[in-house]
Amino acid sequence: MDAERGESSPHGGDGRLRRRAFLVGGGLTALGLGGVALAMGPDGFRDAYARVVCGGVPDPPAVRPGERRQSRVENRAVIVALPPAPQGRVPVVIMFPEGAESARAALDLYSADRYLAASGGRFAVAAIDDWPSADVVGTVLPHLETQGFDTRKVGLLGWAAGGAEALRLAAQLGSGRVAAVAAASPAVTAARAPLRDLVDIPVWLGCGERDDRAPQTETMLKGLKALGAATEGGISSGCQDTAYRVRVLPEQFAFFSRHL
């Protein structure tokens, strides 16, 4: 009996997992995903369940992206995705992904160059290797200027830890240097967010409703609105994952197009 209930038996944990897999598997079968999940095993169940709950990663736009330019500063790669047919010195949005993803992976994983081309935005998107240890203000921005980009006023874009960094850097530089900032599920509490220093900067702030950062993101949005800040974004369907971040890229790039 204990083994069946999964309480006293050393095999109880396995019993609970089997029952949970059966219940989840039944739900997935009803949605037409059970066969795929069964064929893939436990990881298949997890992935299929995540697609149902959180939504899948959308296919990137079927457009021809602009040129990519790669250079190095402080022995780290800087990769810039340009809009198609750029004219003159285009402004730049600095992208801060979650953690220390490489510059190439940050662009490839999210297809930022294709979303940029589809948006019609007249700005470039720059990704930096290991951004947490990079001196963005002291070395990266001057480097981009020498590469022919307009860095007088930049955009800042990040998610999770990168979203917190985008907000922090925007507050540090102020509206004289930052045209707009966008953060998806930023890893910062409302109490620690530099809200008062962001009042004069257009802010896009968003989060997936199944992300545990949704309440604090909503509190930050309300706080910014109460201070009179120009805000966009909000809480929408999704989780704290690549699928959500890719889904909101078109909205974020349209936001930057209006302010850069």
Steps between C-alpha positions, in 0.01 A plus 500: 500500500777739590677431176179560310440830679867596470540593869715268714647288224846584361330481162234756596662783308502291184132421557410866523700576187327220313156626602592859411636386163176304441284803579711740293527246222122462492460875464757513224333212317173693509684790340653283232854505641500176696651284225792735448564530872486122553745446217744746658478371859494715819672793329238481229224532759666807650559666165152425368339619824706821484379562144140464614535720808754756380470492122767408250775714353355664187675462168703809413368732230569383146694812411854565391694641797748781476876464523677383814825665599740346750785674678686465827546722802677406824563157344129430471279470191248769416247400234267759351193416293424787263165582341471431127648783289624714791556866426760709680585453867216290639418497872552184704301287743729313741360153574554333839383137493462283809835408655823497305383370160742565217428784262433262210275273704304799626418606144458152353275365777254788473541574125526867595634595156192358324258663743688826455466476121130417528438794734633757255705649781782733394729402785756225562505236776833430673585193710817465707680190621466456877325833554496475883876562507508755217549873551211605279526874564878532512603271214211344304314820410820688400600195294163497319542869427837433332324230295271764351190472720311786660535452875390845615172346619465123519231245570539230766330160481524209742321212664533337843841606639556691177171684552615610843828622348317692226290682761803567722707637213212716374460649848876562518530669160169687506287638220789699356665178384219241492217538249298202627536183711316169478516220759323163494448328839786698657671329794449791738238568766284810487665622821845488340409624154624856426152622409546870580808516279303358205217755499639697205582192289237306299479153657363173361451251783339160460476150640327170433199435724642159604837652588555537876630852428161614368379657829814706551502603134140616527586692819788674320271596212246647740777686682636650178153607388434660839821700458384620159740291292418406138455123519405221264483121531310310769425146612412261218483126444823307540769378736857596581644345186632558150151466348365799693806715431481432127126566490541849646794600275276651229326715761834605651653585163193705406546683833864578419404615149276765654773634730834456322 
